[in-house]
mmCIF file of C-alpha atoms in Angstrom:
data_model
loop_
_atom_site.group_PDB
_atom_site.id
_atom_site.type_symbol
_atom_site.label_atom_id
_atom_site.label_comp_id
_atom_site.label_asym_id
_atom_site.label_seq_id
_atom_site.Cartn_x
_atom_site.Cartn_y
_atom_site.Cartn_z
ATOM 1 C CA UNK A 1 20.795 -49.985 15.486
ATOM 2 C CA UNK A 2 18.979 -48.123 18.299
ATOM 3 C CA UNK A 3 19.306 -44.315 18.099
ATOM 4 C CA UNK A 4 20.956 -44.211 21.535
ATOM 5 C CA UNK A 5 23.788 -46.445 20.281
ATOM 6 C CA UNK A 6 24.831 -44.064 17.482
ATOM 7 C CA UNK A 7 28.170 -42.407 18.097
ATOM 8 C CA UNK A 8 27.648 -38.670 18.829
ATOM 9 C CA UNK A 9 30.575 -37.839 16.555
ATOM 10 C CA UNK A 10 28.731 -39.553 13.696
ATOM 11 C CA UNK A 11 25.664 -37.366 14.275
ATOM 12 C CA UNK A 12 27.767 -34.210 14.359
ATOM 13 C CA UNK A 13 29.458 -35.226 11.112
ATOM 14 C CA UNK A 14 26.109 -36.003 9.469
ATOM 15 C CA UNK A 15 24.650 -32.686 10.657
ATOM 16 C CA UNK A 16 27.646 -30.756 9.356
ATOM 17 C CA UNK A 17 27.589 -32.455 5.963
ATOM 18 C CA UNK A 18 23.825 -31.987 5.656
ATOM 19 C CA UNK A 19 24.074 -28.292 6.620
ATOM 20 C CA UNK A 20 26.948 -27.606 4.225
ATOM 21 C CA UNK A 21 25.165 -29.449 1.409
ATOM 22 C CA UNK A 22 21.907 -27.562 2.051
ATOM 23 C CA UNK A 23 23.683 -24.214 2.162
ATOM 24 C CA UNK A 24 25.594 -25.077 -0.992
ATOM 25 C CA UNK A 25 22.401 -26.070 -2.791
ATOM 26 C CA UNK A 26 20.642 -22.817 -1.795
ATOM 27 C CA UNK A 27 23.679 -20.716 -2.685
ATOM 28 C CA UNK A 28 23.902 -22.447 -6.051
ATOM 29 C CA UNK A 29 20.196 -21.933 -6.687
ATOM 30 C CA UNK A 30 20.399 -18.229 -5.826
ATOM 31 C CA UNK A 31 23.481 -17.886 -8.036
ATOM 32 C CA UNK A 32 21.594 -19.556 -10.882
ATOM 33 C CA UNK A 33 18.599 -17.243 -10.473
ATOM 34 C CA UNK A 34 20.882 -14.218 -10.294
ATOM 35 C CA UNK A 35 22.645 -15.190 -13.526
ATOM 36 C CA UNK A 36 19.499 -16.242 -15.399
ATOM 37 C CA UNK A 37 17.629 -13.147 -14.133
ATOM 38 C CA UNK A 38 14.152 -14.582 -14.859
ATOM 39 C CA UNK A 39 12.404 -11.237 -14.301
ATOM 40 C CA UNK A 40 14.879 -9.325 -16.517
ATOM 41 C CA UNK A 41 15.959 -6.839 -13.844
ATOM 42 C CA UNK A 42 19.222 -6.162 -15.669
ATOM 43 C CA UNK A 43 21.395 -7.193 -12.738
ATOM 44 C CA UNK A 44 22.933 -10.231 -14.440
ATOM 45 C CA UNK A 45 25.922 -9.956 -16.806
ATOM 46 C CA UNK A 46 24.098 -12.426 -19.061
ATOM 47 C CA UNK A 47 21.352 -11.614 -21.568
ATOM 48 C CA UNK A 48 19.732 -14.861 -22.616
ATOM 49 C CA UNK A 49 16.636 -13.548 -24.404
ATOM 50 C CA UNK A 50 14.783 -10.277 -24.854
ATOM 51 C CA UNK A 51 11.780 -9.689 -22.631
ATOM 52 C CA UNK A 52 10.035 -12.007 -20.195
ATOM 53 C CA UNK A 53 7.380 -14.717 -20.471
ATOM 54 C CA UNK A 54 3.709 -13.886 -20.158
ATOM 55 C CA UNK A 55 2.954 -13.024 -16.519
ATOM 56 C CA UNK A 56 1.278 -10.447 -14.300
ATOM 57 C CA UNK A 57 2.261 -6.785 -14.672
ATOM 58 C CA UNK A 58 3.707 -6.454 -11.169
ATOM 59 C CA UNK A 59 6.691 -8.524 -12.285
ATOM 60 C CA UNK A 60 6.578 -8.022 -16.073
ATOM 61 C CA UNK A 61 6.833 -4.234 -15.694
ATOM 62 C CA UNK A 62 10.336 -4.626 -14.281
ATOM 63 C CA UNK A 63 11.461 -5.692 -17.759
ATOM 64 C CA UNK A 64 9.201 -3.339 -19.718
ATOM 65 C CA UNK A 65 10.375 -0.259 -17.831
ATOM 66 C CA UNK A 66 13.976 -1.074 -18.747
ATOM 67 C CA UNK A 67 13.262 -1.359 -22.468
ATOM 68 C CA UNK A 68 15.069 1.489 -24.240
ATOM 69 C CA UNK A 69 12.713 1.139 -27.201
ATOM 70 C CA UNK A 70 10.211 3.195 -25.174
ATOM 71 C CA UNK A 71 10.983 6.724 -24.062
ATOM 72 C CA UNK A 72 7.523 7.562 -22.693
ATOM 73 C CA UNK A 73 5.259 5.796 -20.218
ATOM 74 C CA UNK A 74 1.647 5.447 -19.113
ATOM 75 C CA UNK A 75 1.604 4.663 -15.384
ATOM 76 C CA UNK A 76 -1.500 3.881 -13.361
ATOM 77 C CA UNK A 77 -3.925 1.187 -12.280
ATOM 78 C CA UNK A 78 -6.711 -0.450 -14.274
ATOM 79 C CA UNK A 79 -8.522 2.897 -14.567
ATOM 80 C CA UNK A 80 -6.063 3.791 -17.350
ATOM 81 C CA UNK A 81 -5.543 0.243 -18.577
ATOM 82 C CA UNK A 82 -7.627 0.784 -21.716
ATOM 83 C CA UNK A 83 -5.390 3.621 -22.927
ATOM 84 C CA UNK A 84 -3.483 1.906 -25.715
ATOM 85 C CA UNK A 85 0.212 2.863 -25.881
ATOM 86 C CA UNK A 86 0.287 1.847 -29.555
ATOM 87 C CA UNK A 87 -2.457 4.394 -30.308
ATOM 88 C CA UNK A 88 -0.497 7.179 -28.590
ATOM 89 C CA UNK A 89 2.644 6.110 -30.436
ATOM 90 C CA UNK A 90 0.806 6.282 -33.761
ATOM 91 C CA UNK A 91 -0.705 9.687 -33.007
ATOM 92 C CA UNK A 92 2.438 11.339 -31.640
ATOM 93 C CA UNK A 93 5.316 9.405 -33.197
ATOM 94 C CA UNK A 94 6.661 8.834 -29.659
ATOM 95 C CA UNK A 95 7.090 5.225 -28.423
ATOM 96 C CA UNK A 96 4.926 4.613 -25.322
ATOM 97 C CA UNK A 97 4.935 1.709 -22.872
ATOM 98 C CA UNK A 98 2.043 0.964 -20.492
ATOM 99 C CA UNK A 99 3.243 0.265 -16.947
ATOM 100 C CA UNK A 100 -0.175 -0.511 -15.509
ATOM 101 C CA UNK A 101 -0.691 -2.343 -12.214
ATOM 102 C CA UNK A 102 -4.237 -3.631 -11.738
ATOM 103 C CA UNK A 103 -5.441 -2.560 -8.294
ATOM 104 C CA UNK A 104 -2.270 -0.499 -7.866
ATOM 105 C CA UNK A 105 -2.132 2.178 -5.171
ATOM 106 C CA UNK A 106 0.106 5.276 -5.236
ATOM 107 C CA UNK A 107 3.041 3.666 -3.396
ATOM 108 C CA UNK A 108 3.255 0.837 -5.968
ATOM 109 C CA UNK A 109 2.778 3.152 -8.948
ATOM 110 C CA UNK A 110 5.356 5.655 -7.729
ATOM 111 C CA UNK A 111 7.784 2.765 -7.267
ATOM 112 C CA UNK A 112 7.133 1.824 -10.901
ATOM 113 C CA UNK A 113 7.707 5.450 -11.943
ATOM 114 C CA UNK A 114 11.051 5.502 -10.081
ATOM 115 C CA UNK A 115 12.182 2.238 -11.710
ATOM 116 C CA UNK A 116 11.336 3.559 -15.179
ATOM 117 C CA UNK A 117 13.217 6.808 -14.538
ATOM 118 C CA UNK A 118 16.233 4.994 -13.081
ATOM 119 C CA UNK A 119 16.671 3.107 -16.371
ATOM 120 C CA UNK A 120 16.419 5.987 -18.861
ATOM 121 C CA UNK A 121 19.543 6.606 -20.892
ATOM 122 C CA UNK A 122 17.875 9.734 -22.226
ATOM 123 C CA UNK A 123 15.217 11.942 -20.608
ATOM 124 C CA UNK A 124 11.654 10.703 -21.177
ATOM 125 C CA UNK A 125 9.625 12.647 -23.695
ATOM 126 C CA UNK A 126 6.209 12.127 -22.071
ATOM 127 C CA UNK A 127 4.997 10.804 -18.710
ATOM 128 C CA UNK A 128 1.274 9.997 -18.416
ATOM 129 C CA UNK A 129 0.010 9.308 -14.896
ATOM 130 C CA UNK A 130 -3.495 8.082 -14.064
ATOM 131 C CA UNK A 131 -4.909 9.934 -11.057
ATOM 132 C CA UNK A 132 -8.055 8.268 -9.697
ATOM 133 C CA UNK A 133 -9.663 8.488 -6.264
ATOM 134 C CA UNK A 134 -6.972 6.523 -4.437
ATOM 135 C CA UNK A 135 -4.536 9.413 -4.965
ATOM 136 C CA UNK A 136 -6.636 11.607 -2.678
ATOM 137 C CA UNK A 137 -5.952 9.613 0.484
ATOM 138 C CA UNK A 138 -4.027 11.077 3.408
ATOM 139 C CA UNK A 139 -2.061 7.814 3.771
ATOM 140 C CA UNK A 140 0.610 7.031 1.187
ATOM 141 C CA UNK A 141 1.571 3.756 2.884
ATOM 142 C CA UNK A 142 -1.703 1.964 2.115
ATOM 143 C CA UNK A 143 -1.312 -1.503 0.631
ATOM 144 C CA UNK A 144 -4.022 -3.870 -0.615
ATOM 145 C CA UNK A 145 -2.306 -6.419 -2.842
ATOM 146 C CA UNK A 146 1.235 -7.809 -2.439
ATOM 147 C CA UNK A 147 3.800 -5.945 -4.513
ATOM 148 C CA UNK A 148 7.369 -7.167 -5.219
ATOM 149 C CA UNK A 149 9.225 -4.066 -4.021
ATOM 150 C CA UNK A 150 12.398 -6.163 -3.823
ATOM 151 C CA UNK A 151 12.380 -6.534 -7.630
ATOM 152 C CA UNK A 152 12.319 -2.746 -8.029
ATOM 153 C CA UNK A 153 14.894 -2.116 -5.314
ATOM 154 C CA UNK A 154 18.211 -0.436 -6.127
ATOM 155 C CA UNK A 155 19.807 -2.619 -3.422
ATOM 156 C CA UNK A 156 21.354 -5.868 -4.696
ATOM 157 C CA UNK A 157 21.195 -7.303 -1.173
ATOM 158 C CA UNK A 158 17.447 -6.662 -0.947
ATOM 159 C CA UNK A 159 17.037 -8.244 -4.375
ATOM 160 C CA UNK A 160 18.980 -11.375 -3.334
ATOM 161 C CA UNK A 161 16.881 -11.648 -0.175
ATOM 162 C CA UNK A 162 13.759 -11.401 -2.314
ATOM 163 C CA UNK A 163 14.872 -14.360 -4.416
ATOM 164 C CA UNK A 164 14.335 -16.607 -1.365
ATOM 165 C CA UNK A 165 10.661 -17.267 -2.132
ATOM 166 C CA UNK A 166 8.577 -19.787 -4.026
ATOM 167 C CA UNK A 167 7.435 -17.189 -6.583
ATOM 168 C CA UNK A 168 11.057 -16.809 -7.689
ATOM 169 C CA UNK A 169 11.293 -20.533 -8.353
ATOM 170 C CA UNK A 170 8.075 -20.332 -10.375
ATOM 171 C CA UNK A 171 9.539 -17.393 -12.266
ATOM 172 C CA UNK A 172 12.696 -19.373 -13.008
ATOM 173 C CA UNK A 173 10.675 -22.344 -14.285
ATOM 174 C CA UNK A 174 8.529 -20.090 -16.478
ATOM 175 C CA UNK A 175 11.588 -18.338 -17.851
ATOM 176 C CA UNK A 176 13.250 -21.607 -18.864
ATOM 177 C CA UNK A 177 9.987 -22.580 -20.570
ATOM 178 C CA UNK A 178 10.096 -19.212 -22.366
ATOM 179 C CA UNK A 179 13.710 -19.750 -23.440
ATOM 180 C CA UNK A 180 12.838 -22.966 -25.240
ATOM 181 C CA UNK A 181 9.744 -21.475 -26.854
ATOM 182 C CA UNK A 182 7.072 -23.227 -24.789
ATOM 183 C CA UNK A 183 5.734 -20.022 -23.219
ATOM 184 C CA UNK A 184 4.758 -16.822 -25.079
ATOM 185 C CA UNK A 185 6.408 -13.485 -24.457
ATOM 186 C CA UNK A 186 4.659 -10.849 -22.392
ATOM 187 C CA UNK A 187 3.513 -8.026 -24.631
ATOM 188 C CA UNK A 188 6.464 -5.584 -24.636
ATOM 189 C CA UNK A 189 4.372 -2.394 -24.602
ATOM 190 C CA UNK A 190 2.251 -3.644 -21.687
ATOM 191 C CA UNK A 191 -1.223 -3.141 -23.160
ATOM 192 C CA UNK A 192 -3.904 -5.494 -21.873
ATOM 193 C CA UNK A 193 -7.400 -5.125 -23.316
ATOM 194 C CA UNK A 194 -9.791 -5.943 -20.482
ATOM 195 C CA UNK A 195 -12.750 -5.949 -22.873
ATOM 196 C CA UNK A 196 -11.554 -9.473 -23.635
ATOM 197 C CA UNK A 197 -12.112 -10.284 -19.953
ATOM 198 C CA UNK A 198 -15.552 -8.711 -19.654
ATOM 199 C CA UNK A 199 -16.639 -9.910 -23.088
ATOM 200 C CA UNK A 200 -19.478 -8.531 -25.178
ATOM 201 C CA UNK A 201 -22.032 -10.207 -22.959
ATOM 202 C CA UNK A 202 -25.423 -11.752 -23.487
ATOM 203 C CA UNK A 203 -28.531 -9.559 -23.196
ATOM 204 C CA UNK A 204 -28.999 -10.927 -19.683
ATOM 205 C CA UNK A 205 -25.418 -10.051 -18.717
ATOM 206 C CA UNK A 206 -25.760 -6.562 -20.173
ATOM 207 C CA UNK A 207 -28.978 -6.059 -18.236
ATOM 208 C CA UNK A 208 -27.198 -7.146 -15.042
ATOM 209 C CA UNK A 209 -24.330 -4.720 -15.749
ATOM 210 C CA UNK A 210 -26.763 -1.849 -16.134
ATOM 211 C CA UNK A 211 -28.589 -2.852 -13.001
ATOM 212 C CA UNK A 212 -25.312 -2.747 -11.069
ATOM 213 C CA UNK A 213 -24.379 0.587 -12.614
ATOM 214 C CA UNK A 214 -27.629 2.084 -11.330
ATOM 215 C CA UNK A 215 -26.522 1.369 -7.763
ATOM 216 C CA UNK A 216 -24.566 4.218 -6.144
ATOM 217 C CA UNK A 217 -21.023 3.263 -5.233
ATOM 218 C CA UNK A 218 -19.546 4.474 -1.958
ATOM 219 C CA UNK A 219 -16.430 6.647 -1.918
ATOM 220 C CA UNK A 220 -13.435 4.886 -0.392
ATOM 221 C CA UNK A 221 -11.544 7.937 0.927
ATOM 222 C CA UNK A 222 -12.923 11.224 2.212
ATOM 223 C CA UNK A 223 -10.028 13.572 2.827
ATOM 224 C CA UNK A 224 -11.101 17.107 3.707
ATOM 225 C CA UNK A 225 -7.730 18.011 5.190
ATOM 226 C CA UNK A 226 -4.744 19.711 3.661
ATOM 227 C CA UNK A 227 -2.471 16.662 3.708
ATOM 228 C CA UNK A 228 -2.213 14.935 0.320
ATOM 229 C CA UNK A 229 1.014 12.919 0.467
ATOM 230 C CA UNK A 230 0.456 11.262 -2.932
ATOM 231 C CA UNK A 231 0.109 14.669 -4.580
ATOM 232 C CA UNK A 232 3.267 15.860 -2.809
ATOM 233 C CA UNK A 233 5.108 12.771 -4.081
ATOM 234 C CA UNK A 234 3.926 13.414 -7.645
ATOM 235 C CA UNK A 235 4.966 17.074 -7.396
ATOM 236 C CA UNK A 236 8.461 16.056 -6.272
ATOM 237 C CA UNK A 237 8.844 13.605 -9.143
ATOM 238 C CA UNK A 238 7.678 15.910 -11.913
ATOM 239 C CA UNK A 239 9.857 18.702 -10.490
ATOM 240 C CA UNK A 240 12.845 16.374 -10.934
ATOM 241 C CA UNK A 241 12.042 15.795 -14.623
ATOM 242 C CA UNK A 242 13.842 17.715 -17.349
ATOM 243 C CA UNK A 243 11.911 20.825 -18.378
ATOM 244 C CA UNK A 244 11.284 19.430 -21.865
ATOM 245 C CA UNK A 245 9.454 16.327 -20.600
ATOM 246 C CA UNK A 246 5.708 16.637 -21.108
ATOM 247 C CA UNK A 247 3.598 15.445 -18.165
ATOM 248 C CA UNK A 248 -0.063 14.499 -18.573
ATOM 249 C CA UNK A 249 -2.141 13.801 -15.455
ATOM 250 C CA UNK A 250 -5.298 11.887 -16.350
ATOM 251 C CA UNK A 251 -8.337 11.749 -14.104
ATOM 252 C CA UNK A 252 -10.160 8.813 -15.734
ATOM 253 C CA UNK A 253 -13.929 8.524 -16.276
ATOM 254 C CA UNK A 254 -16.305 7.299 -13.585
ATOM 255 C CA UNK A 255 -19.935 6.376 -14.212
ATOM 256 C CA UNK A 256 -22.261 8.943 -12.686
ATOM 257 C CA UNK A 257 -23.385 6.724 -9.781
ATOM 258 C CA UNK A 258 -19.733 6.170 -8.876
ATOM 259 C CA UNK A 259 -19.264 9.872 -8.171
ATOM 260 C CA UNK A 260 -20.175 11.288 -4.755
ATOM 261 C CA UNK A 261 -23.581 12.858 -4.311
ATOM 262 C CA UNK A 262 -23.459 16.679 -4.631
ATOM 263 C CA UNK A 263 -23.423 18.475 -1.300
ATOM 264 C CA UNK A 264 -21.957 15.562 0.649
ATOM 265 C CA UNK A 265 -18.637 15.479 2.490
ATOM 266 C CA UNK A 266 -17.363 13.085 -0.167
ATOM 267 C CA UNK A 267 -18.250 15.613 -2.906
ATOM 268 C CA UNK A 268 -16.356 18.342 -1.055
ATOM 269 C CA UNK A 269 -13.357 16.031 -0.754
ATOM 270 C CA UNK A 270 -13.559 15.300 -4.485
ATOM 271 C CA UNK A 271 -13.408 19.020 -5.267
ATOM 272 C CA UNK A 272 -10.508 19.593 -2.886
ATOM 273 C CA UNK A 273 -8.505 16.754 -4.449
ATOM 274 C CA UNK A 274 -9.278 17.939 -7.990
ATOM 275 C CA UNK A 275 -7.999 21.411 -7.100
ATOM 276 C CA UNK A 276 -4.819 20.016 -5.546
ATOM 277 C CA UNK A 277 -3.825 18.202 -8.750
ATOM 278 C CA UNK A 278 -5.004 21.050 -10.989
ATOM 279 C CA UNK A 279 -2.713 23.479 -9.125
ATOM 280 C CA UNK A 280 0.087 20.926 -9.292
ATOM 281 C CA UNK A 281 -0.248 20.789 -13.082
ATOM 282 C CA UNK A 282 -0.517 24.563 -13.418
ATOM 283 C CA UNK A 283 2.685 25.069 -11.431
ATOM 284 C CA UNK A 284 4.917 23.334 -13.993
ATOM 285 C CA UNK A 285 5.355 24.176 -17.680
ATOM 286 C CA UNK A 286 4.716 21.337 -20.152
ATOM 287 C CA UNK A 287 2.182 19.830 -17.769
ATOM 288 C CA UNK A 288 -1.516 19.238 -18.424
ATOM 289 C CA UNK A 289 -4.377 17.697 -16.504
ATOM 290 C CA UNK A 290 -7.034 15.840 -18.491
ATOM 291 C CA UNK A 291 -10.112 15.495 -16.316
ATOM 292 C CA UNK A 292 -12.908 13.063 -17.144
ATOM 293 C CA UNK A 293 -13.851 12.434 -13.515
ATOM 294 C CA UNK A 294 -16.977 14.573 -13.203
ATOM 295 C CA UNK A 295 -20.590 14.716 -14.326
ATOM 296 C CA UNK A 296 -20.530 14.821 -18.134
ATOM 297 C CA UNK A 297 -22.807 13.215 -20.749
ATOM 298 C CA UNK A 298 -20.376 10.369 -21.529
ATOM 299 C CA UNK A 299 -20.361 9.377 -17.861
ATOM 300 C CA UNK A 300 -24.148 9.037 -17.848
ATOM 301 C CA UNK A 301 -24.213 6.535 -20.703
ATOM 302 C CA UNK A 302 -24.155 2.962 -19.317
ATOM 303 C CA UNK A 303 -23.094 1.754 -22.754
ATOM 304 C CA UNK A 304 -19.680 3.304 -22.109
ATOM 305 C CA UNK A 305 -18.950 1.273 -18.952
ATOM 306 C CA UNK A 306 -18.550 -2.275 -17.663
ATOM 307 C CA UNK A 307 -18.755 -1.119 -14.050
ATOM 308 C CA UNK A 308 -18.438 2.193 -12.232
ATOM 309 C CA UNK A 309 -14.744 2.709 -12.994
ATOM 310 C CA UNK A 310 -13.932 0.447 -15.945
ATOM 311 C CA UNK A 311 -14.910 1.951 -19.272
ATOM 312 C CA UNK A 312 -15.101 0.648 -22.815
ATOM 313 C CA UNK A 313 -12.976 1.400 -25.867
ATOM 314 C CA UNK A 314 -15.439 4.087 -26.922
ATOM 315 C CA UNK A 315 -14.205 6.314 -24.093
ATOM 316 C CA UNK A 316 -10.626 5.080 -24.199
ATOM 317 C CA UNK A 317 -10.250 6.214 -27.828
ATOM 318 C CA UNK A 318 -11.442 9.707 -26.911
ATOM 319 C CA UNK A 319 -9.047 9.946 -23.959
ATOM 320 C CA UNK A 320 -6.179 8.766 -26.165
ATOM 321 C CA UNK A 321 -7.003 11.477 -28.694
ATOM 322 C CA UNK A 322 -7.073 14.113 -25.954
ATOM 323 C CA UNK A 323 -3.724 12.960 -24.550
ATOM 324 C CA UNK A 324 -2.141 12.919 -28.007
ATOM 325 C CA UNK A 325 -3.444 16.418 -28.771
ATOM 326 C CA UNK A 326 -2.125 17.742 -25.450
ATOM 327 C CA UNK A 327 1.306 16.206 -26.102
ATOM 328 C CA UNK A 328 1.461 17.672 -29.588
ATOM 329 C CA UNK A 329 0.366 21.119 -28.334
ATOM 330 C CA UNK A 330 3.011 21.178 -25.608
ATOM 331 C CA UNK A 331 5.774 19.995 -27.925
ATOM 332 C CA UNK A 332 4.754 22.469 -30.638
ATOM 333 C CA UNK A 333 4.859 25.320 -28.111
ATOM 334 C CA UNK A 334 8.538 24.753 -27.325
ATOM 335 C CA UNK A 335 10.908 27.319 -28.801
#
């Protein structure tokens, strides 16, 4: 039958039925995702299985940060990724979770901090925050990699809007696979050993690593002003913590050629930023800054690094020990 011979009423009826069916399908799908809660946001009245399937930290941390088994957190990007929460737990007797976002900038990491705090039934005992060079910028809104802010939102409407995306469907599929045991669980405490990614390396690979380490690395941000919005945001968050919560700010190691040349504008900016966070730590009781981001013998040994900012377990174990000692000192000093 030619298209022009079709009764207009028939087309209107078909269009209406198709539209209603499509809307019903989408509404049903969203309702299913809300009830299943594949990212374990805690919004659903159902609880099908503990944890989430193995996936990237940007989504997995939504579940980890809600886990009441952990009352202390390590928050930062890959510069603190090698700090093992299990090691800190063993040393201090306090359960730690690592909420690390590879490539994370302050806005993403502060969002993770807020989500963790919003889901504490009791005040956290310790908050460890990795402070690398990106925290010295004068722009808190910077974004490099996509981040699912909708998953961390306190607004249910924003969350439902965020479910309208292909990644949510992938998350639902992965979660069903996890439910039936075909997909492993994401590590609950969040630790991810990137030495497994870099590997031990052949002699040729090690030689190439050292060759790359010998090359000076440019400084991304040079902020010689007085505006440090990330530091202000950190100050506001630690001021809101209970007085008994211990806060440890960690400035992680950088290989010597990754630090700015002395006497340059970048070196001045580095000093200014260091002082800003040092004063921030000094202004609050139960707060320490652990600074490995300067010229020290360990940061001149290429055997301690994979690249300018990613270090090996040799350094990570020493930083863990320093964090644990600082936590124990602060807790012992309480009346």
